[in-house]
Coordinates of C-alpha atoms and ligand atoms in Angstrom, one line a residue:
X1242 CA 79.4 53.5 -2.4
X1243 CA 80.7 53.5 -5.7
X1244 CA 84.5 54.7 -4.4
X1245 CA 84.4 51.5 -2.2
X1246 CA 83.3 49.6 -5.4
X1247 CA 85.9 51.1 -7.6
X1248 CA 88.4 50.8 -4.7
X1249 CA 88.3 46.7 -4.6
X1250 CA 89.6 46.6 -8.0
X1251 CA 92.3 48.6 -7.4
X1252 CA 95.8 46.9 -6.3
X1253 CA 98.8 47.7 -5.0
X1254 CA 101.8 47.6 -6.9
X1255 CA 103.9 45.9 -5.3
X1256 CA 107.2 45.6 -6.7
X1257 CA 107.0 49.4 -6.5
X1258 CA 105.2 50.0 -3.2
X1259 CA 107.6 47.5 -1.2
X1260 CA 110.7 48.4 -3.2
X1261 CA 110.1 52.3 -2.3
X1262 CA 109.5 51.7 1.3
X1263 CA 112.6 49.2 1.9
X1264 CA 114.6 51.6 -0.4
X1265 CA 113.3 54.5 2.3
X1266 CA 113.6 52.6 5.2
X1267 CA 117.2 51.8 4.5
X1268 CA 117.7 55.0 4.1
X1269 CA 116.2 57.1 6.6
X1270 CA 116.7 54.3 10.0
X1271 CA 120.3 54.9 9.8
X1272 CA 119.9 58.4 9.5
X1273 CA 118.0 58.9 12.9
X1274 CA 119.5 55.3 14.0
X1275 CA 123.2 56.8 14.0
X1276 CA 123.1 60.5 13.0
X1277 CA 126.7 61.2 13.7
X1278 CA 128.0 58.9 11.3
X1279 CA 125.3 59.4 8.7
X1280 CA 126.2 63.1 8.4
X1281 CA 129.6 62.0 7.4
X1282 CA 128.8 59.8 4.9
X1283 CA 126.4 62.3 3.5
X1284 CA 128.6 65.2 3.7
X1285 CA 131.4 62.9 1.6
X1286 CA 128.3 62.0 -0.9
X1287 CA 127.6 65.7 -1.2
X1288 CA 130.7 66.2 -1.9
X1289 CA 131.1 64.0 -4.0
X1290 CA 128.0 64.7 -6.5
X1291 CA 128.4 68.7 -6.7
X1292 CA 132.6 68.5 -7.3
X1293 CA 132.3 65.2 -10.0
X1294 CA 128.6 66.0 -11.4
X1295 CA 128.5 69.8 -11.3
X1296 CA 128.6 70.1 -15.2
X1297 CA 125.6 67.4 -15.7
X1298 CA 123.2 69.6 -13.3
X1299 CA 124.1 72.7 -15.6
X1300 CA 123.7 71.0 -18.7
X1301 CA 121.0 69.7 -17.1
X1302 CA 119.2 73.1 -16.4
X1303 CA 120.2 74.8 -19.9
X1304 CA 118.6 71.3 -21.9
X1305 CA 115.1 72.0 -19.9
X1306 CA 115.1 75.6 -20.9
X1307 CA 116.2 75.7 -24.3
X1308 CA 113.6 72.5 -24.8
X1309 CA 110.8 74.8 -23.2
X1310 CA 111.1 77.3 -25.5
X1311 CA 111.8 75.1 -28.3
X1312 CA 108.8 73.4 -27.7
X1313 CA 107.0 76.3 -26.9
X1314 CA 107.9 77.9 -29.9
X1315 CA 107.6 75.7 -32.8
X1316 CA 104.8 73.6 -34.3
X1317 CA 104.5 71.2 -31.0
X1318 CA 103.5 74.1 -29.1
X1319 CA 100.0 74.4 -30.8
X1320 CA 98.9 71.0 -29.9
X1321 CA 96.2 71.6 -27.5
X1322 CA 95.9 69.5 -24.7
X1323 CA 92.0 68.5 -25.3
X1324 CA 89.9 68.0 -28.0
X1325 CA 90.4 70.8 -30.8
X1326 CA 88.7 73.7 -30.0
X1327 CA 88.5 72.7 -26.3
X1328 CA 88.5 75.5 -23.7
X1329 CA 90.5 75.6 -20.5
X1330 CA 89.4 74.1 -17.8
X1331 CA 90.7 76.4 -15.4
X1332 CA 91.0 80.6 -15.3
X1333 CA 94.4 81.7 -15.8
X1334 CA 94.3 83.2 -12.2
X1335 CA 93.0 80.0 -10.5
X1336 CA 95.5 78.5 -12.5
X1337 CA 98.6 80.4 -12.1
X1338 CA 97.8 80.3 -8.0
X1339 CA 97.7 76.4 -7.8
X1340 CA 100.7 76.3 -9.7
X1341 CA 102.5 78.4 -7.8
X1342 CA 101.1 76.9 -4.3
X1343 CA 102.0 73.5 -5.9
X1344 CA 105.4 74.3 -7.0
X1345 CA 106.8 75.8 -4.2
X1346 CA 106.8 75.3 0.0
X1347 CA 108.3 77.0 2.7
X1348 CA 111.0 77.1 1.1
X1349 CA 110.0 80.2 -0.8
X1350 CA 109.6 82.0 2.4
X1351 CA 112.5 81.0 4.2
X1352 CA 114.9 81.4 0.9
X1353 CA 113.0 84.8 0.1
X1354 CA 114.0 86.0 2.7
X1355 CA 117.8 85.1 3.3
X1356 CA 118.9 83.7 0.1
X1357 CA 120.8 87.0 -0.4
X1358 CA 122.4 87.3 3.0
X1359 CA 124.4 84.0 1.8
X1360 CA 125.3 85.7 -1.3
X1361 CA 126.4 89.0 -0.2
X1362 CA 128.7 87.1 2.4
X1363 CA 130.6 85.2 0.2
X1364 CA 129.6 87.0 -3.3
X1365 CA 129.6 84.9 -6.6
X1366 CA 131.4 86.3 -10.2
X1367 CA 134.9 87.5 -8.2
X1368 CA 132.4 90.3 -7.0
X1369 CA 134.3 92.2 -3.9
X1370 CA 132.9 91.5 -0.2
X1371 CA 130.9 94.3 1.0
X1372 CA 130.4 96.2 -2.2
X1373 CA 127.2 97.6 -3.7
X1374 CA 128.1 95.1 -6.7
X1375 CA 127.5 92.4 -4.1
X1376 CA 124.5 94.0 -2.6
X1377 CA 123.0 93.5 -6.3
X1378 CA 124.5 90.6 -7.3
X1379 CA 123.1 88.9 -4.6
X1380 CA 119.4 90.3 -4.7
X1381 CA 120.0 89.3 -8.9
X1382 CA 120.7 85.5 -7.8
X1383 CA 118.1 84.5 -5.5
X1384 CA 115.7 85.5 -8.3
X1385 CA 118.0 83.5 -11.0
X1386 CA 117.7 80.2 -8.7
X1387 CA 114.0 80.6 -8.6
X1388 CA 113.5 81.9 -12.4
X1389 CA 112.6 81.3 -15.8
X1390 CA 115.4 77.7 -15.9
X1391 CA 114.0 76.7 -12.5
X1392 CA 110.5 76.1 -13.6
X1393 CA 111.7 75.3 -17.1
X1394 CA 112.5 72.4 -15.1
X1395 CA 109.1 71.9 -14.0
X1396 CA 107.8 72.1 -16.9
X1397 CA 109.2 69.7 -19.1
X1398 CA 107.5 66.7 -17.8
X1399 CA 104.2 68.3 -18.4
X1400 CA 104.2 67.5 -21.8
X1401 CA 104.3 64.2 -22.3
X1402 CA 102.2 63.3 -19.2
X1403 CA 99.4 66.2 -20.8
X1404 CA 100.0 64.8 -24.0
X1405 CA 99.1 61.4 -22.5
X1406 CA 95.8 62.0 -20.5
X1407 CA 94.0 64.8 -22.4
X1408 CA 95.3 63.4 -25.9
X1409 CA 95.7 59.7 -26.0
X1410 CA 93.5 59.8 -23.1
X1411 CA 95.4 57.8 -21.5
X1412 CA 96.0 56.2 -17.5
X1413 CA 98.6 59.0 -16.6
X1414 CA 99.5 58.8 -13.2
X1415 CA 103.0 56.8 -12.9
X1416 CA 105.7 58.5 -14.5
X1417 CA 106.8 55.6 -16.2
X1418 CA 103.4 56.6 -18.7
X1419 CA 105.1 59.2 -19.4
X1420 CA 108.0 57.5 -21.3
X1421 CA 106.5 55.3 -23.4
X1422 CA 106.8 57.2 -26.2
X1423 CA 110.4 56.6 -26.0
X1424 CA 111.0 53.2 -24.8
X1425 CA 107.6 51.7 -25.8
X1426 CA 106.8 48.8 -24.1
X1427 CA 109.7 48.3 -22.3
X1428 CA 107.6 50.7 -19.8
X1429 CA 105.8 47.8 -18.4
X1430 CA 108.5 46.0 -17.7
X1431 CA 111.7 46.1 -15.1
X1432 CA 112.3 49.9 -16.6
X1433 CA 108.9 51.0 -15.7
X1434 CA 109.2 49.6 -12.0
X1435 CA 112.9 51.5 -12.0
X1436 CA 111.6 55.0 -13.8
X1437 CA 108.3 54.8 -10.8
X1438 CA 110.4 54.5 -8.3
X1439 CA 112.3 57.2 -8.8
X1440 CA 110.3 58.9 -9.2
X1441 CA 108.6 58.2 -5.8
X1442 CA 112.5 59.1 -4.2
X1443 CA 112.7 62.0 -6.5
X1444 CA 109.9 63.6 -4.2
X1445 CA 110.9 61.8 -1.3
X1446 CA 114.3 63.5 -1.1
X1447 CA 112.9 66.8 -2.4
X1448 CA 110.6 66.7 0.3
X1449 CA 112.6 66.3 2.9
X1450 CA 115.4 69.2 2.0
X1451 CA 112.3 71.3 2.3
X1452 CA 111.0 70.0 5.4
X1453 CA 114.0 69.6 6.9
X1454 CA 114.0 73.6 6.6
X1455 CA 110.1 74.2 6.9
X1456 CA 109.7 72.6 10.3
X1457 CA 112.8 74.2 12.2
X1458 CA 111.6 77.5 10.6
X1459 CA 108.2 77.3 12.1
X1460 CA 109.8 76.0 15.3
X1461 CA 111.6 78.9 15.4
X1462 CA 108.7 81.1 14.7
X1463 CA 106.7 79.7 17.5
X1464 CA 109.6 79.6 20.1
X1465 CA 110.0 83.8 19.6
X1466 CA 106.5 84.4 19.8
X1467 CA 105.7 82.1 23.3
X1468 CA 108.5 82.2 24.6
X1469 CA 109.5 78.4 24.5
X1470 CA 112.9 76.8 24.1
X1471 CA 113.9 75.3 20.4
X1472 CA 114.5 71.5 21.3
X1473 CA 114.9 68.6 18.7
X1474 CA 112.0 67.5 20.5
X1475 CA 109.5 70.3 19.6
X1476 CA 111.0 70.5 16.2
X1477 CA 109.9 66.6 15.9
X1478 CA 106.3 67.7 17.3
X1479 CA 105.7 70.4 15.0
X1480 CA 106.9 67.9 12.1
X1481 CA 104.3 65.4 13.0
X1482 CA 101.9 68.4 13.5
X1483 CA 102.5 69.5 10.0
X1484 CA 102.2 65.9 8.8
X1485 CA 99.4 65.5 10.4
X1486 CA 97.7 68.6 8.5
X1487 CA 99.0 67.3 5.1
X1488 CA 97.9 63.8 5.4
X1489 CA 94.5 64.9 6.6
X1490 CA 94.2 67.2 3.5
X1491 CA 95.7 64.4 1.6
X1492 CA 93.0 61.9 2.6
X1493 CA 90.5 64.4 2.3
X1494 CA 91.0 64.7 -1.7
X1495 CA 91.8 66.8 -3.8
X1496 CA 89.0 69.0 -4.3
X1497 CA 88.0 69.6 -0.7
X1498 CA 91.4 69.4 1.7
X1499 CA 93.6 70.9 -1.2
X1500 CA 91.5 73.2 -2.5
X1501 CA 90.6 74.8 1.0
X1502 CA 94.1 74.7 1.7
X1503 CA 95.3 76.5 -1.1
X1504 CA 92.8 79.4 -1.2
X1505 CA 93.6 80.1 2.4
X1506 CA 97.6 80.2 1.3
X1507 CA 97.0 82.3 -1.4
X1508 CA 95.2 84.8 0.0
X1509 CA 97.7 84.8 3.2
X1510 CA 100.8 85.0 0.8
X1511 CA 99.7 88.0 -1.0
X1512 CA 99.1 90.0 1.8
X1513 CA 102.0 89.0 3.7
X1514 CA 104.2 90.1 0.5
X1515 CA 101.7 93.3 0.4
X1516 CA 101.9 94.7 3.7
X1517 CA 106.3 94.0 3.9
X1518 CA 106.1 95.9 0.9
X1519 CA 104.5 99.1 2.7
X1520 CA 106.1 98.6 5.9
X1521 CA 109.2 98.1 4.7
X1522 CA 111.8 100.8 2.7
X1523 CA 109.2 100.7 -0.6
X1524 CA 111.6 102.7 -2.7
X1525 CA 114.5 100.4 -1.5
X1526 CA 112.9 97.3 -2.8
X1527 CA 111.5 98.8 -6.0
X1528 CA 114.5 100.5 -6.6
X1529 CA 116.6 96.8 -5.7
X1530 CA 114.1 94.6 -7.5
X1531 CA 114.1 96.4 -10.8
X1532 CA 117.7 96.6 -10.6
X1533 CA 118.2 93.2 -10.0
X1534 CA 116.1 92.2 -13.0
X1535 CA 118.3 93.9 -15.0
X1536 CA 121.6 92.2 -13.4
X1537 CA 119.9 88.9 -13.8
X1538 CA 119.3 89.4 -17.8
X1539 CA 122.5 90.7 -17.8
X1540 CA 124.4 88.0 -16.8
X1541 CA 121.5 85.0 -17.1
X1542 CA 124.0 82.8 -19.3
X1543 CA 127.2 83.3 -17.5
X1544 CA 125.3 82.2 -14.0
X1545 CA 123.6 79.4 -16.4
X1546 CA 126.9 78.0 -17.2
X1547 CA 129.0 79.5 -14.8
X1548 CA 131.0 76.4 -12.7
X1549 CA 134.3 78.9 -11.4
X1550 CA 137.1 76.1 -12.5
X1551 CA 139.6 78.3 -12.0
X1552 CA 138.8 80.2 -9.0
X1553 CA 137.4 77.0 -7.1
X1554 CA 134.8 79.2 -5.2
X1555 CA 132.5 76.3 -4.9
X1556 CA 129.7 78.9 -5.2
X1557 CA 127.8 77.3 -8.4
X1558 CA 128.2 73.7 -6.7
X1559 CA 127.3 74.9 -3.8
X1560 CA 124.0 76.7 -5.0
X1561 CA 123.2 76.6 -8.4
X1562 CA 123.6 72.6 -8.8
X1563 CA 122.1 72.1 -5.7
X1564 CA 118.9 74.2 -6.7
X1565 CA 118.8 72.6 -10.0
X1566 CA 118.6 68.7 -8.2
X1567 CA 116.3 69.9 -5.6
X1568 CA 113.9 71.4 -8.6
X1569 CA 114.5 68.4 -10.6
X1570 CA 113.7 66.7 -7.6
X1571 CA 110.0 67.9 -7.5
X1572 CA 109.7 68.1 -11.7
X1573 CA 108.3 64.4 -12.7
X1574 CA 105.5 65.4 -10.1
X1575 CA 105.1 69.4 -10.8
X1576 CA 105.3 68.1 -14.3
X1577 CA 101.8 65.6 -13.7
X1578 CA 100.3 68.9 -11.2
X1579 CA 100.8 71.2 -13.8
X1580 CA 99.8 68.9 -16.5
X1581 CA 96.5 67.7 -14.7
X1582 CA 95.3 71.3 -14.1
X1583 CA 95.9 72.3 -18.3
X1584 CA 93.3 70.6 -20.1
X1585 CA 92.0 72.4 -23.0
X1586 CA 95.1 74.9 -22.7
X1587 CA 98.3 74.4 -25.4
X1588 CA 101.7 73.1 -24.8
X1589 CA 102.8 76.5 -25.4
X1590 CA 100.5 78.4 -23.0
X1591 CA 101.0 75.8 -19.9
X1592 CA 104.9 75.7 -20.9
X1593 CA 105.3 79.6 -20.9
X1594 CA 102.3 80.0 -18.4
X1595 CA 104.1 78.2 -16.2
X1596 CA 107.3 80.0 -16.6
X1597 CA 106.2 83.6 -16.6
X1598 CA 103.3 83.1 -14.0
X1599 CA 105.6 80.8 -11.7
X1600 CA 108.8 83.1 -12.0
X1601 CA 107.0 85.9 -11.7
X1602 CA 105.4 84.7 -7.7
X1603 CA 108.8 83.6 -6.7
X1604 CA 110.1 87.6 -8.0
X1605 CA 108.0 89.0 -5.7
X1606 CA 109.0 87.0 -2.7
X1607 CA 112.6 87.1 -3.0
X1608 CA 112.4 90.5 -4.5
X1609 CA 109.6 92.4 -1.4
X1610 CA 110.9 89.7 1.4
X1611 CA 114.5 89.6 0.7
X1612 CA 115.2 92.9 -0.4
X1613 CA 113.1 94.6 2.7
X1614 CA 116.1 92.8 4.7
X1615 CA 119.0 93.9 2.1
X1616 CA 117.9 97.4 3.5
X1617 CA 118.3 96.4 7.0
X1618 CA 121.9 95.5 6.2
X1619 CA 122.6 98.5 3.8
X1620 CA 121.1 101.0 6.1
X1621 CA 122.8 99.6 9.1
X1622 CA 119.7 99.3 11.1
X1623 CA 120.6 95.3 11.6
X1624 CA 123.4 93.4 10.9
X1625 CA 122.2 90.7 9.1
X1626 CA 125.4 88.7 7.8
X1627 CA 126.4 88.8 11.9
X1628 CA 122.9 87.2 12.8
X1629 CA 123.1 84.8 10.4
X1630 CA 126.6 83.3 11.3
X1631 CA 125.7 83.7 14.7
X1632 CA 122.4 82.2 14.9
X1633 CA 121.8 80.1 11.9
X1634 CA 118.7 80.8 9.2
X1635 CA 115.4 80.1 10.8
X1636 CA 116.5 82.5 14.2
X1637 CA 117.8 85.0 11.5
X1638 CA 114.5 85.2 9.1
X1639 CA 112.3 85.2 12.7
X1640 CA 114.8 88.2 13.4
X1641 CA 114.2 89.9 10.0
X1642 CA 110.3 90.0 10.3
X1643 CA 110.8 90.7 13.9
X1644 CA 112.1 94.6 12.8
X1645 CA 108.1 95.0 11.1
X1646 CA 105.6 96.8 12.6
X1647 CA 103.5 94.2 14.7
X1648 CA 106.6 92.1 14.7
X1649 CA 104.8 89.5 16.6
X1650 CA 101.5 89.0 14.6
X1651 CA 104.0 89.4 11.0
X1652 CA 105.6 86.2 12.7
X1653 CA 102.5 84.3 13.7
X1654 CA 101.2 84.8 10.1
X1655 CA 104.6 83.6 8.6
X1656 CA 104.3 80.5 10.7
X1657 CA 100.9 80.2 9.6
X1658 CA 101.5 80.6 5.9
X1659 CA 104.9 78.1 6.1
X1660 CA 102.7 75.4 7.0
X1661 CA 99.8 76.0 4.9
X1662 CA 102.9 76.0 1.9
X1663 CA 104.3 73.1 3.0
X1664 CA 100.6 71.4 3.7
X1665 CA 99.6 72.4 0.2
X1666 CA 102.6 70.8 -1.8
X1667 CA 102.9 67.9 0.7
X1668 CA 99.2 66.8 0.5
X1669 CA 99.5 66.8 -3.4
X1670 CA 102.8 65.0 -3.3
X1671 CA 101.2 61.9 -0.8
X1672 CA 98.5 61.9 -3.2
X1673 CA 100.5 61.3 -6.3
X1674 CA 103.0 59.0 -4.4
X1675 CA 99.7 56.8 -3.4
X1676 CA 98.9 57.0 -7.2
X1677 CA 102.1 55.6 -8.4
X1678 CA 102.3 52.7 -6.2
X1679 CA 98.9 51.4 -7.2
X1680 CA 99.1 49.4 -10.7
X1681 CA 96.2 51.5 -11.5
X1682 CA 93.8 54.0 -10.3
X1683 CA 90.1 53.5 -9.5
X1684 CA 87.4 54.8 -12.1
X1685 CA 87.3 57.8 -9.6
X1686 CA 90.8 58.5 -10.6
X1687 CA 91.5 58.5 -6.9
X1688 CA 94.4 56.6 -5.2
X1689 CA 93.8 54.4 -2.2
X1690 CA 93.0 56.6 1.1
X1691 CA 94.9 54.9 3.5
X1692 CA 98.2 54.4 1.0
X1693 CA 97.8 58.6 0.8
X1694 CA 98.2 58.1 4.7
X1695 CA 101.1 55.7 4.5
X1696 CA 103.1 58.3 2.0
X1697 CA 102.6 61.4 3.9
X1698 CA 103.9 60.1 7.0
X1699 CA 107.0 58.1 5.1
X1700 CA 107.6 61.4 3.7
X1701 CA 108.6 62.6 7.3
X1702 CA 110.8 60.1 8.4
X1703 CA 114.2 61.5 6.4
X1704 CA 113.4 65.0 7.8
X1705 CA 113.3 63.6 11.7
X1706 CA 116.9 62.1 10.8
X1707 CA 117.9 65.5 9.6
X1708 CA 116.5 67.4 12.6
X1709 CA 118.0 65.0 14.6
X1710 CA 121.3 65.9 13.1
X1711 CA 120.5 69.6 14.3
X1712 CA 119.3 70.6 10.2
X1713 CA 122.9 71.4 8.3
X1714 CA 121.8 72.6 5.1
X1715 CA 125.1 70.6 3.5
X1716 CA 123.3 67.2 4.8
X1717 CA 119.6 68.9 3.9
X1718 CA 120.7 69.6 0.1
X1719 CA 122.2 66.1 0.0
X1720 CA 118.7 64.6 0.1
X1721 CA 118.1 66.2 -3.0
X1722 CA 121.5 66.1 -4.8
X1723 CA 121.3 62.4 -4.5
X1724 CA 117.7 61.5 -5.4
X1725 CA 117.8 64.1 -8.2
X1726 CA 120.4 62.7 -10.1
X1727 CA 118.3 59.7 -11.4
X1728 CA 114.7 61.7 -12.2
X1729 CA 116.7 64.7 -14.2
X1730 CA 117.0 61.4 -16.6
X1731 CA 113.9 60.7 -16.2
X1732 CA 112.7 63.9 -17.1
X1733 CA 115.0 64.3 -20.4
X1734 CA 113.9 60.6 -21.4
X1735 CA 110.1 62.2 -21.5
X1736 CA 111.0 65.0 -23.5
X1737 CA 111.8 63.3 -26.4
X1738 CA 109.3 60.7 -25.7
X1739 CA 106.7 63.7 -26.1
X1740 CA 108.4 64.9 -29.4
X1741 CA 108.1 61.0 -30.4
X1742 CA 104.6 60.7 -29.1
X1743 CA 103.7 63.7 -31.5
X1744 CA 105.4 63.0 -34.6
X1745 CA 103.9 59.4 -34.7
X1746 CA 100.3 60.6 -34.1
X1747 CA 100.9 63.6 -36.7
X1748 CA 102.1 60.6 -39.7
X1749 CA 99.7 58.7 -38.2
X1750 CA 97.4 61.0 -38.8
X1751 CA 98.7 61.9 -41.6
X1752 CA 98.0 58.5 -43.3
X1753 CA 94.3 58.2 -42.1
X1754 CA 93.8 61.2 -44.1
X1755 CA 95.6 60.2 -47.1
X1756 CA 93.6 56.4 -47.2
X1757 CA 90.3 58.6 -46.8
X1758 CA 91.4 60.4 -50.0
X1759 CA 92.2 57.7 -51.7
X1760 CA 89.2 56.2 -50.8
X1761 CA 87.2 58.9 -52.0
X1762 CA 89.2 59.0 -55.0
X1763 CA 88.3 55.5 -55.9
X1764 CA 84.4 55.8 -55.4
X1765 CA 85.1 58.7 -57.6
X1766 CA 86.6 56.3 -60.1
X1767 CA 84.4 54.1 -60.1
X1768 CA 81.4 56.1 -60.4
X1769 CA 83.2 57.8 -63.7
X1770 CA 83.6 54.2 -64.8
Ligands
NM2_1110 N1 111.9 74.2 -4.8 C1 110.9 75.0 -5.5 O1 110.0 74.1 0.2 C2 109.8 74.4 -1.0 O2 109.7 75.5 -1.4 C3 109.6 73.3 -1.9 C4 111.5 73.9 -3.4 C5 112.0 73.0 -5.5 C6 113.2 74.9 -4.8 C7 110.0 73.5 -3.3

């Protein structure tokens, strides 16, 4: 009764709402409308971003991790995000698991596991073809596009939206909030409406770079182990199927639907990881993933700024900016995730929580998944780099876990687990997209049900278009590379809105004290008197 009463009083906001959904619709319709000449025009606007804005993803990346452990580091990393003295809300385990189910999808199956065959074709650094340099090199790199700077970039954002709810106990859930320290009121204005929505197509494209992978991966999962034939059309069915999942989770609520789902993913993912690990060459991928760690600190600032000008590779634009927009796709709403699950925890343990505890999951994925199929190659017992340009990624990955013992169940539970991923970041992401398009949330703190609906199944309508144009990564990453562009502003404008937001409480503060002293010093006075 009282959501329904708390629900009238919530509106829609429309200038965002509408202007999101036209602002989609334009863009996706044409997309499955015309896909031929769509891929084109997105292939000249990928183009486009990663040869002309290469530098500003870099920078981009290096500004989020230096401000992380800036932030982390000095006196803004002991503000707690409570009341003083306020415990955390959440275990560090519980915590560390929803931040890892949150932050990443499918994708971290699906890259874990062949993110280094691309590398080790075409190696990065002038390494030779076909070396055991490349054989590192590219076990080192999955793990760098996935590391610390990667969720550096996640993290950011989470300190001025934490700062806003558990602090200045604020309304928190539209971005825009989040810059106000900056730009003041100019938030409710024009700005705000332009910073929300975004936001909302920072997800959006996100989203659909990772389903546009997720569902052809789970297609492909399902077609080796019944025997049916990979169509467009099956690919579209599983799509809905998974939307379907998400958007019921999603209009469940958080604690029930997401929290069910997420257990269930966790519990999958770790013995999935667990039993490749025994199964597979254990020596070979303790041996690889220690050595890669070591390649990765050894050369983590030339890959940070490396952009090959000279040798025109086109590997850093190709991967490196690409995986920077598609994580600064996500970060305004990892940022509020990771945020919302800190209370009573400091800037400095949710900003280096989330960076060990997050780089750390997607280690062990790339480093167990990816390296148990680096042995294949090495050891000659399947040609990998020959699958892969033969049949594409999702046939090659199914091939890879095909070579395990129980091949077929290994498979079945991989399917399982991609959709539980992508169900577990998707139903979050409807929920927040729901959240910013209302002008405020209920007393309940929960968005409008059927709006939740509304945003999951929007958030499938790119991803049809791209299966539709038979899923080329170059046109999946463009989904990303575009929408990113404007949100990696977004989240630099809320890092020094949080420093702002801080140093004007702290004089504030400051003051207050100071005219209680004063005060007291003038009762003192006059008492003397
Ligand atoms: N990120 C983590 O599919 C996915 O894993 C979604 C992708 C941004 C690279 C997240």
């Amino acid at each position: 009764m009282k959501t329904n009463q708390n629900m009238k009083k919530v509106k829609i906001d429309k200038t965002v709402f509408f202007g999101a959904m036209i602002a989609l619709l334009a863009v996706s319709l044409p997309i499955i409308i015309f896909p031929e000449a769509s891929a084109k025009i997105l292939n000249s606007v990928n183009k486009f971003i990663i040869t002309k804005l290469g530098s500003f993803f870099i920078w981009f990346g290096l500004f989020c991790l230096i401000f992380c452990l800036w932030i982390s580091f000095s006196r803004y990393g002991k503000v707690r995000l409570g009341d003083e003295g306020e415990k955390p809300e959440f275990s560090s385990f519980s915590w560390a698991a929803m931040l890892f189910c949150a932050g990443v999808g499918a994708g971290v199956v699906y890259w874990g596991v062949i993110e280094w065959v691309y590398y080790y074709k075409a190696p990065p650094l002038g390494v030779a073809v076909g070396s055991w340099q490349a054989a590192e090199m590219a076990a080192a790199y999955g793990i760098f596009h996935w590391g610390p700077m990667a969720w550096a970039i996640y993290s950011v954002t989470g300190c001025a939206v934490g700062y806003i709810i558990f602090v200045r106990k604020g309304n928190i859930l539209k971005l825009s909030e989040a810059c106000r320290g900056l730009i003041g009121n100019r938030v409710d204005g024009i700005i705000g409406k332009l910073i929300d929505i975004s936001f909302i197509f920072g997800i959006v494209g996100g989203v659909a770079t990772s389903l546009g992978l997720g569902s052809p991966l789970v297609t492909a999962g399902l077609s080796r182990v019944f025997g049916i034939k990979e169509t467009p059309g099956l690919q579209i069915g599983i799509l809905f199927l998974v939307t379907l999942i998400f958007g019921f989770s999603a209009y469940s609520g958080l604690k029930k639907g997401i929290k069910v789902l997420s257990d269930l993913n966790v519990v999958l993912a770790i013995g999935i990881v667990l039993f490749v690990f025994l199964a597979g060459n254990t020596i070979f991928i303790l041996e690889m993933g220690t050595t890669s760690l070591g390649v990765l600190a050894t050369n983590f600032f030339r890959m940070s700024t490396w952009l090959d000008p000279a040798g025109k590779s086109m590997f850093p634009q190709s991967w490196t900016v690409f995986y920077w927009a598609w994580w600064a796709a996500y970060a305004p709403f990892l940022g509020m995730f990771i945020a919302r699950i800190s209370k009573g925890r400091t800037i400095k343990q949710m900003v280096m929580g989330s960076l060990i505890y997050g780089s750390a999951g997607c280690i062990l994925f790339f480093a167990v998944l990816g390296n148990y199929g680096l042995d294949l190659q090495l050891s000659g017992k399947m040609d990998v780099v020959a699958t892969l340009n033969e049949l594409g990624g999702p046939q090659t990955i199914i091939s890879i876990l095909q070579t395990l013992p129980f091949g077929k169940l290994v498979i079945t539970l991989v399917v399982v687990l991609s959709v539980t991923f992508m169900a577990t970041s998707y139903d979050s992401a409807s929920y927040i997209l729901a959240a910013n398009s209302q002008t405020q949330v209920g007393e309940n703190g929960e968005p409008i049900r059927w709006l939740r609906l509304v945003w999951a199944f929007s958030l499938a309508l790119i991803p049809i278009g791209f299966i539709l144009l038979g899923s080329p990564l170059k046109t999946l990453q463009t989904a990303s590379l575009v929408f990113g562009i404007p949100v990696c502003i977004i989240v630099i404008m809320s890092a020094f809105s949080f420093v702002k937001m801080v140093k004007v409480d702290i004089k504030e503060k400051k003051l207050k004290q100071k005219a209680v002293i004063n005060e007291f010093e003038d009762d003192e006075f006059e008492e003397a008197v």
